[in-house]
mmCIF file of C-alpha atoms in Angstrom:
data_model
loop_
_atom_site.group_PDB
_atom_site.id
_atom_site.type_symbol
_atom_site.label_atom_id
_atom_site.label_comp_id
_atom_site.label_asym_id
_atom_site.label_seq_id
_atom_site.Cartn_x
_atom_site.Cartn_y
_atom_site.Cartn_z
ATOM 1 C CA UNK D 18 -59.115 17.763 20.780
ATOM 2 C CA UNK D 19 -61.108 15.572 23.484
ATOM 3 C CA UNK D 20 -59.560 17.343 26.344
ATOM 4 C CA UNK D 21 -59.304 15.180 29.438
ATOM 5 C CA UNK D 22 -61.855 12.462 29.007
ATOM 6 C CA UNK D 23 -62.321 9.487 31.971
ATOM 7 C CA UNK D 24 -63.623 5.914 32.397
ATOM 8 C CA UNK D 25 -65.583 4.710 33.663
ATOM 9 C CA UNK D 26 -68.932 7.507 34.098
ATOM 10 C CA UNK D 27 -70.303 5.496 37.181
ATOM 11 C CA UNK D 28 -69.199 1.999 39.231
ATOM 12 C CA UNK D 29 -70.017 0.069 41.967
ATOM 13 C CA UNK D 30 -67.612 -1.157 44.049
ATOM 14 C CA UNK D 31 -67.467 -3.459 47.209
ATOM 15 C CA UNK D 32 -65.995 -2.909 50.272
ATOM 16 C CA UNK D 33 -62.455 -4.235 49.947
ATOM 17 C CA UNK D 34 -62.430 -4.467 45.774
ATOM 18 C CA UNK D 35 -60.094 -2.839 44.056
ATOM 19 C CA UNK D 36 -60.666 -0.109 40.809
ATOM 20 C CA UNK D 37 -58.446 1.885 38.714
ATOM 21 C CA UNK D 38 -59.799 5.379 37.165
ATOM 22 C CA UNK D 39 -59.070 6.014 34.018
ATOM 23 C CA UNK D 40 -57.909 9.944 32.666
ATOM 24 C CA UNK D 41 -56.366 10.885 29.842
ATOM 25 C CA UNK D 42 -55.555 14.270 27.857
ATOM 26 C CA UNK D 43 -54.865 15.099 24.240
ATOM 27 C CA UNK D 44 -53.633 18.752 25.216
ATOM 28 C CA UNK D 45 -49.531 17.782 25.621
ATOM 29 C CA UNK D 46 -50.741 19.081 29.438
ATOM 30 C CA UNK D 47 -47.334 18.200 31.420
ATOM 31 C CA UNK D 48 -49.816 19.167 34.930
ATOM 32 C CA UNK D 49 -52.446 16.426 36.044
ATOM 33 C CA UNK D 50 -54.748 16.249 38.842
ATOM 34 C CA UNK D 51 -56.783 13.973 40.811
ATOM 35 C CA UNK D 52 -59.671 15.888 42.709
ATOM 36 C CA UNK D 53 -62.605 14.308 44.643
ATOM 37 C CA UNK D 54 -65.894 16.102 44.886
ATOM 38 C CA UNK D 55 -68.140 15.605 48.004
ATOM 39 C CA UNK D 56 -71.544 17.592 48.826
ATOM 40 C CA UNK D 57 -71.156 20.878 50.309
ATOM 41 C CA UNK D 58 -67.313 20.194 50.054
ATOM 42 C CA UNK D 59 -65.776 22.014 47.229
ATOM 43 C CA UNK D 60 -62.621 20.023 45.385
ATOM 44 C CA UNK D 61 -60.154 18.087 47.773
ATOM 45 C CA UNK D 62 -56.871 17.641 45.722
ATOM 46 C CA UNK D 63 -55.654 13.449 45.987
ATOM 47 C CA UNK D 64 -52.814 13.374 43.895
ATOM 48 C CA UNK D 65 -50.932 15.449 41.198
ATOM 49 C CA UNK D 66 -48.072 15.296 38.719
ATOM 50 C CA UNK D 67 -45.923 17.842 36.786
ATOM 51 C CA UNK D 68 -44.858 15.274 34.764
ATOM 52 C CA UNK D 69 -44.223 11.980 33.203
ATOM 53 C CA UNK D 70 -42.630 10.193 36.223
ATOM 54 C CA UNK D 71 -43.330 12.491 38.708
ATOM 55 C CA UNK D 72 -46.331 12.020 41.411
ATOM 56 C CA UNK D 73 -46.738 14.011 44.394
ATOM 57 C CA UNK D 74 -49.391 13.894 47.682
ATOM 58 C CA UNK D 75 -52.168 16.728 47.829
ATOM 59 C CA UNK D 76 -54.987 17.170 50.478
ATOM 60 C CA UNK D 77 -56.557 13.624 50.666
ATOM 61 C CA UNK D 78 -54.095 10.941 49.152
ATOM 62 C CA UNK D 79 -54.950 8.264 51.740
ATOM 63 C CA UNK D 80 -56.083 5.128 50.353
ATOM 64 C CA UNK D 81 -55.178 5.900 46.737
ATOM 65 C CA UNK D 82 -52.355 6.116 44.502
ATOM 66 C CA UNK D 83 -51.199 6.873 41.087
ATOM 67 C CA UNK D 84 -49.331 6.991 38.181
ATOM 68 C CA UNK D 85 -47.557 8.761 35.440
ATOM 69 C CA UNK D 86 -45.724 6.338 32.393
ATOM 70 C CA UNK D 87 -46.819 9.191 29.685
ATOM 71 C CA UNK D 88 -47.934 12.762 29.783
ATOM 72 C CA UNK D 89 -51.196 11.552 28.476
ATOM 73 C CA UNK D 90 -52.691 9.206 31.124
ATOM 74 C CA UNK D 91 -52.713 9.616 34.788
ATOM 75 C CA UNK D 92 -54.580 6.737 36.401
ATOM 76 C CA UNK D 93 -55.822 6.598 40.157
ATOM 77 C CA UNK D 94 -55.602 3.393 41.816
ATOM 78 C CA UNK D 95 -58.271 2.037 44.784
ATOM 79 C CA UNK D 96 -56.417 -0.345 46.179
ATOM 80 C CA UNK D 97 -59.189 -1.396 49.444
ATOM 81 C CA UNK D 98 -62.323 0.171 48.503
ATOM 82 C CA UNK D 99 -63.921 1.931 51.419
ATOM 83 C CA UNK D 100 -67.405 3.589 52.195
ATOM 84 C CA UNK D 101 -65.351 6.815 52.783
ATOM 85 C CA UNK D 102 -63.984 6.803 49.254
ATOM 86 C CA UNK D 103 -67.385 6.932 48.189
ATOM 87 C CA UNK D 104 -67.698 10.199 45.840
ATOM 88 C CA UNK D 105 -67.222 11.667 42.361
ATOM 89 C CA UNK D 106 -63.654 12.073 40.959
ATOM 90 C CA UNK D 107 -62.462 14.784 38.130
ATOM 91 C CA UNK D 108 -59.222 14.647 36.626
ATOM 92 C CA UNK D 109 -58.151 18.043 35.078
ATOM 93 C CA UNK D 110 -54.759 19.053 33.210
ATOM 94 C CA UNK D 111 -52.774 22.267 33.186
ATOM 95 C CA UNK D 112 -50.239 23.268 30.921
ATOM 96 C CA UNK D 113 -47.252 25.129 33.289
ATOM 97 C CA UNK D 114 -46.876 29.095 32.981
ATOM 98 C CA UNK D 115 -43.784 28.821 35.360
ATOM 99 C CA UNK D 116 -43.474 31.697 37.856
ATOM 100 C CA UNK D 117 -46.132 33.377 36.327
ATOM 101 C CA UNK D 118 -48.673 30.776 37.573
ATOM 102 C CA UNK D 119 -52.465 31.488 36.587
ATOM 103 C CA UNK D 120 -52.748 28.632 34.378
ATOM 104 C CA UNK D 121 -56.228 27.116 33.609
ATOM 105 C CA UNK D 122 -57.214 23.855 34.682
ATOM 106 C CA UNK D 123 -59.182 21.737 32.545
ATOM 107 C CA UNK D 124 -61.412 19.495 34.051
ATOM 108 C CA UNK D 125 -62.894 15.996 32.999
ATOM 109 C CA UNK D 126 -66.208 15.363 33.132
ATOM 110 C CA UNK D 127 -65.912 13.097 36.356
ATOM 111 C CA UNK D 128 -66.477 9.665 37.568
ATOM 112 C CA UNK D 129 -68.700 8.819 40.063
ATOM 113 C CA UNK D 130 -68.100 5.770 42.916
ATOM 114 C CA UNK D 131 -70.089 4.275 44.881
ATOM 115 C CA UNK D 132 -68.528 1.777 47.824
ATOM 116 C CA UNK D 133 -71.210 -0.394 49.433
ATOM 117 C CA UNK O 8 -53.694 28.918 56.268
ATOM 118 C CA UNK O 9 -54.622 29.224 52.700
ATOM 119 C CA UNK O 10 -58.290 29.218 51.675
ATOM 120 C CA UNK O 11 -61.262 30.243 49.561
ATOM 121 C CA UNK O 12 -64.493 30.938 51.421
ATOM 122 C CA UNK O 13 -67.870 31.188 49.791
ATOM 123 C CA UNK O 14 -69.978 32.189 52.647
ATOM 124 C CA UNK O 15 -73.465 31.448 50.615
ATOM 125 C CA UNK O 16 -74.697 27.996 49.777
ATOM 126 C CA UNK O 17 -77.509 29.360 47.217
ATOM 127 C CA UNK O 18 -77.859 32.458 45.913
ATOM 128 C CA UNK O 19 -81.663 32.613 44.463
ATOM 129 C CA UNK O 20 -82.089 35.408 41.564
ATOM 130 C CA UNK O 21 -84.664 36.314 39.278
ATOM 131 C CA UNK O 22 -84.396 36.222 35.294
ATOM 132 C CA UNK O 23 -82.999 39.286 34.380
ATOM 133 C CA UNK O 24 -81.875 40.802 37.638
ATOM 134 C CA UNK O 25 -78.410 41.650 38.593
ATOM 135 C CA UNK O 26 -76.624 38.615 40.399
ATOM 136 C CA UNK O 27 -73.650 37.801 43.074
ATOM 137 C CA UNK O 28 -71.849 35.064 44.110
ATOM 138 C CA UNK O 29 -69.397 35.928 46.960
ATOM 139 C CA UNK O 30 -65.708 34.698 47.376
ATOM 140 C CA UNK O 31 -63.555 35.686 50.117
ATOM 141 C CA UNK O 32 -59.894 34.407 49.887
ATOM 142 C CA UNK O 33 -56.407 34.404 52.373
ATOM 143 C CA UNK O 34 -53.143 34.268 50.853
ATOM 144 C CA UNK O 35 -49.747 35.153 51.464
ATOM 145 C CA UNK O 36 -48.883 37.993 48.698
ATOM 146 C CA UNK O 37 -50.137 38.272 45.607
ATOM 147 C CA UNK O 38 -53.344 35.738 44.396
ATOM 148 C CA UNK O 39 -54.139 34.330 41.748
ATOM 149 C CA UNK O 40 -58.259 33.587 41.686
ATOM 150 C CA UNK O 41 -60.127 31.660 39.616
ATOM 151 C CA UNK O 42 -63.896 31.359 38.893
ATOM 152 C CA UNK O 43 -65.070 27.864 37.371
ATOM 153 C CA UNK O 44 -68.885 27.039 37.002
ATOM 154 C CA UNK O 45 -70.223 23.095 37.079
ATOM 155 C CA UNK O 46 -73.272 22.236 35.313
ATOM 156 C CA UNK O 47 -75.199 19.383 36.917
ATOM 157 C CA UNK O 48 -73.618 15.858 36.058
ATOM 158 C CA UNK O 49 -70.787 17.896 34.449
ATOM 159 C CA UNK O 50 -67.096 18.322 35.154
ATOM 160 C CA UNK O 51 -66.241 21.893 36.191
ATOM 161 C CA UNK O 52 -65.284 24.355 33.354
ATOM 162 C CA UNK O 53 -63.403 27.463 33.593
ATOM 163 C CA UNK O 54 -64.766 30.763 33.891
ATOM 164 C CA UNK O 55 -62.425 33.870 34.347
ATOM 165 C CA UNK O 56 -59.628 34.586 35.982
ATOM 166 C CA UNK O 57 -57.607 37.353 38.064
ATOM 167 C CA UNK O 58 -53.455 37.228 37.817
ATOM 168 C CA UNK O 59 -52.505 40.776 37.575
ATOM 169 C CA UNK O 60 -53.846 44.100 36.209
ATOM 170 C CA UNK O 61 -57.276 45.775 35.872
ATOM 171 C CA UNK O 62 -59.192 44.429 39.098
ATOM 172 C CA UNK O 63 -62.339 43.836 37.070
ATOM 173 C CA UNK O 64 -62.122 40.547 34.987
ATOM 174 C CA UNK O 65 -64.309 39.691 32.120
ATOM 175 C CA UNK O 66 -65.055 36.091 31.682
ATOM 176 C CA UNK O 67 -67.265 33.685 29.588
ATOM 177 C CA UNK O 68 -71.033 33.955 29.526
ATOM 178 C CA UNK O 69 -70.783 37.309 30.113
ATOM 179 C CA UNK O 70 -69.595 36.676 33.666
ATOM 180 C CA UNK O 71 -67.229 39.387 35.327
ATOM 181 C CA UNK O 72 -65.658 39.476 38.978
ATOM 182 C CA UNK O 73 -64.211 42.709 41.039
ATOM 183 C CA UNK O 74 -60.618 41.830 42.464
ATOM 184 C CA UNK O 75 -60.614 43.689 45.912
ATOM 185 C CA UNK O 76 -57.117 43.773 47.732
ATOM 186 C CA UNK O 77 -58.758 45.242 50.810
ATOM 187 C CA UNK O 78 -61.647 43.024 51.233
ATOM 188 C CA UNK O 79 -59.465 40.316 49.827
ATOM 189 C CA UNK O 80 -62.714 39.696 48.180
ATOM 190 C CA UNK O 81 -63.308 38.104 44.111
ATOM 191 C CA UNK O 82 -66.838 38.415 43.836
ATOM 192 C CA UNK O 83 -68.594 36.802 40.762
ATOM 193 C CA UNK O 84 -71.226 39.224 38.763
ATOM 194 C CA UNK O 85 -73.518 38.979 36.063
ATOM 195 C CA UNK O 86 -75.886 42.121 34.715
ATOM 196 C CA UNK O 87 -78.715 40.235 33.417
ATOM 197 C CA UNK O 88 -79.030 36.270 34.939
ATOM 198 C CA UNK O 89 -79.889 34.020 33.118
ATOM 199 C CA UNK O 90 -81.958 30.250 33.767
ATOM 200 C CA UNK O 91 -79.327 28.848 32.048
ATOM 201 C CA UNK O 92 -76.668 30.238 34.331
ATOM 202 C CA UNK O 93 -78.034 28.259 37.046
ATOM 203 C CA UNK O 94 -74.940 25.973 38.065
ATOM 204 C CA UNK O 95 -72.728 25.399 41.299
ATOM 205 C CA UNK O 96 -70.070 27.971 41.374
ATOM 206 C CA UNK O 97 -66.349 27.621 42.463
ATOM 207 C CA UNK O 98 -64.087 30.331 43.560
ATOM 208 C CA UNK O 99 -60.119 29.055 43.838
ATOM 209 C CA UNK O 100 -56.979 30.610 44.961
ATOM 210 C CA UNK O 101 -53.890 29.576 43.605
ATOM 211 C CA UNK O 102 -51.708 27.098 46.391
ATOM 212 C CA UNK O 103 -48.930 29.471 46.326
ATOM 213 C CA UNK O 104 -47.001 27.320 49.354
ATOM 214 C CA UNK O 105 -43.582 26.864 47.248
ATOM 215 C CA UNK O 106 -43.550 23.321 45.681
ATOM 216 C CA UNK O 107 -47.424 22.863 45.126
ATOM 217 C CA UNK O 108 -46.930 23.328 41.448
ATOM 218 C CA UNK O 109 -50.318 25.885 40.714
ATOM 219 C CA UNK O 110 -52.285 23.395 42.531
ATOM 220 C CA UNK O 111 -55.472 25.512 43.246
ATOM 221 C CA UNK O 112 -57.348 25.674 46.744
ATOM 222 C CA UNK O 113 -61.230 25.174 45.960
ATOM 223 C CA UNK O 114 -64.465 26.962 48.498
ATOM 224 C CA UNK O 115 -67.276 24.898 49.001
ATOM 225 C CA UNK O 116 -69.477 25.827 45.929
ATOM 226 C CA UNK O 117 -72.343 28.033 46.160
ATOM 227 C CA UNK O 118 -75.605 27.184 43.867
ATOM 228 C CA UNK O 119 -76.693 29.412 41.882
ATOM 229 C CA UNK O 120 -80.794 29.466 40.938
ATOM 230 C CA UNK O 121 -82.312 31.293 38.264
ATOM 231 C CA UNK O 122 -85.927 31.086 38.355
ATOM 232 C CA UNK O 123 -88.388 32.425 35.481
#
């Protein structure tokens, strides 16, 4: 298995452009998650989905949005680049324990944005 | 309000000595804690995790963390550190507001260095 891999590893963007991220997972994961990473700021959850067809808000969804046609791929949309979106983006997966919660997230190994 | 603190930004160890990484936590009832570890340019990777049971949790790498109810503490140890274990450290709670779907709640990070 590749796990969750994403495109692209770095980009550019300018103010005002517009960029789709790329994730996908091998794992049959029906959970997928959209986390940006800033310095000194842990993980801020953007989007998830607990399954095909089914998106839902976390933390920080402003300015972005997403996805889900297949349980594989679970692309996040730029639509008006901004400074502010400036940072570096992990996808990760989960497969769903139910009530018993606890499962394990598995993390991609990022993309990093740069808005100028 | 749910959250994860980690109230140290580095934590500076010698090869071979003991270490700690700190993680403080508030829920409502029961957590579920996670440890994950991200190597520089890296997406974050899983380490241990508590759910239920024996408060001490063995992980990867020969990581283990101390579940404390009291101190609503989940503090990260190692016997013998490593250089290689130097990373940034996560500590995460488990979102358990109903309809957040095991989303997890991340602290800040702490850096771990391991000098020779």
């Amino acid at each position: 298995n590749a796990g969750v891999t994403q495109t692209p590893k770095f980009r550019i963007l300018k103010i005002g452009q517009s960029m789709t991220l790329q994730c996908t997972q091998d794992m049959n994961h029906n959970y997928m998650y959209w986390y940006r990473q800033d310095p000194g700021m842990g993980l801020k959850l953007i989007y998830y989905s607990v399954g095909a067809g089914i998106t839902d808000k976390g933390e920080v969804p402003n300015g972005y949005n997403v996805s889900r046609s297949t349980t594989e791929d679970f692309p996040l949309r730029l639509e008006l680049a901004a400074p502010s979106q400036t940072s570096v983006y992990f996808c990760a997966s989960s497969y769903p324990k139910g009530l018993a919660g606890g499962e394990t997230q598995y993390f991609g190994p990022g993309t990093r944005l740069l808005v100028l | 309000a749910q959250s994860v603190a980690q109230p140290e930004d580095q934590v500076n160890v010698a090869e071979g000595n003991p270490l700690t990484v700190k993680c403080t936590y508030s829920v409502s009832g029961n957590p579920y804690l996670f440890w994950y570890v991200q190597y520089p340019n890296r997406g974050l990777q899983f380490l241990l995790k508590y759910i239920t049971g024996d408060n001490l949790v063995k992980g990867s790498y020969g990581f283990e963390a101390e579940f404390n109810k009291s101190q609503t503490s989940f503090h990260l140890k190692k016997p013998s550190a490593l250089v290689s274990d130097s990373a940034l450290y996560f500590c995460a709670v488990r979102d358990m507001k109903g309809g957040s779907q095991g989303n997890l709640i991340f602290g800040k990070g702490t850096k771990l260095s391991v000098k020779p």
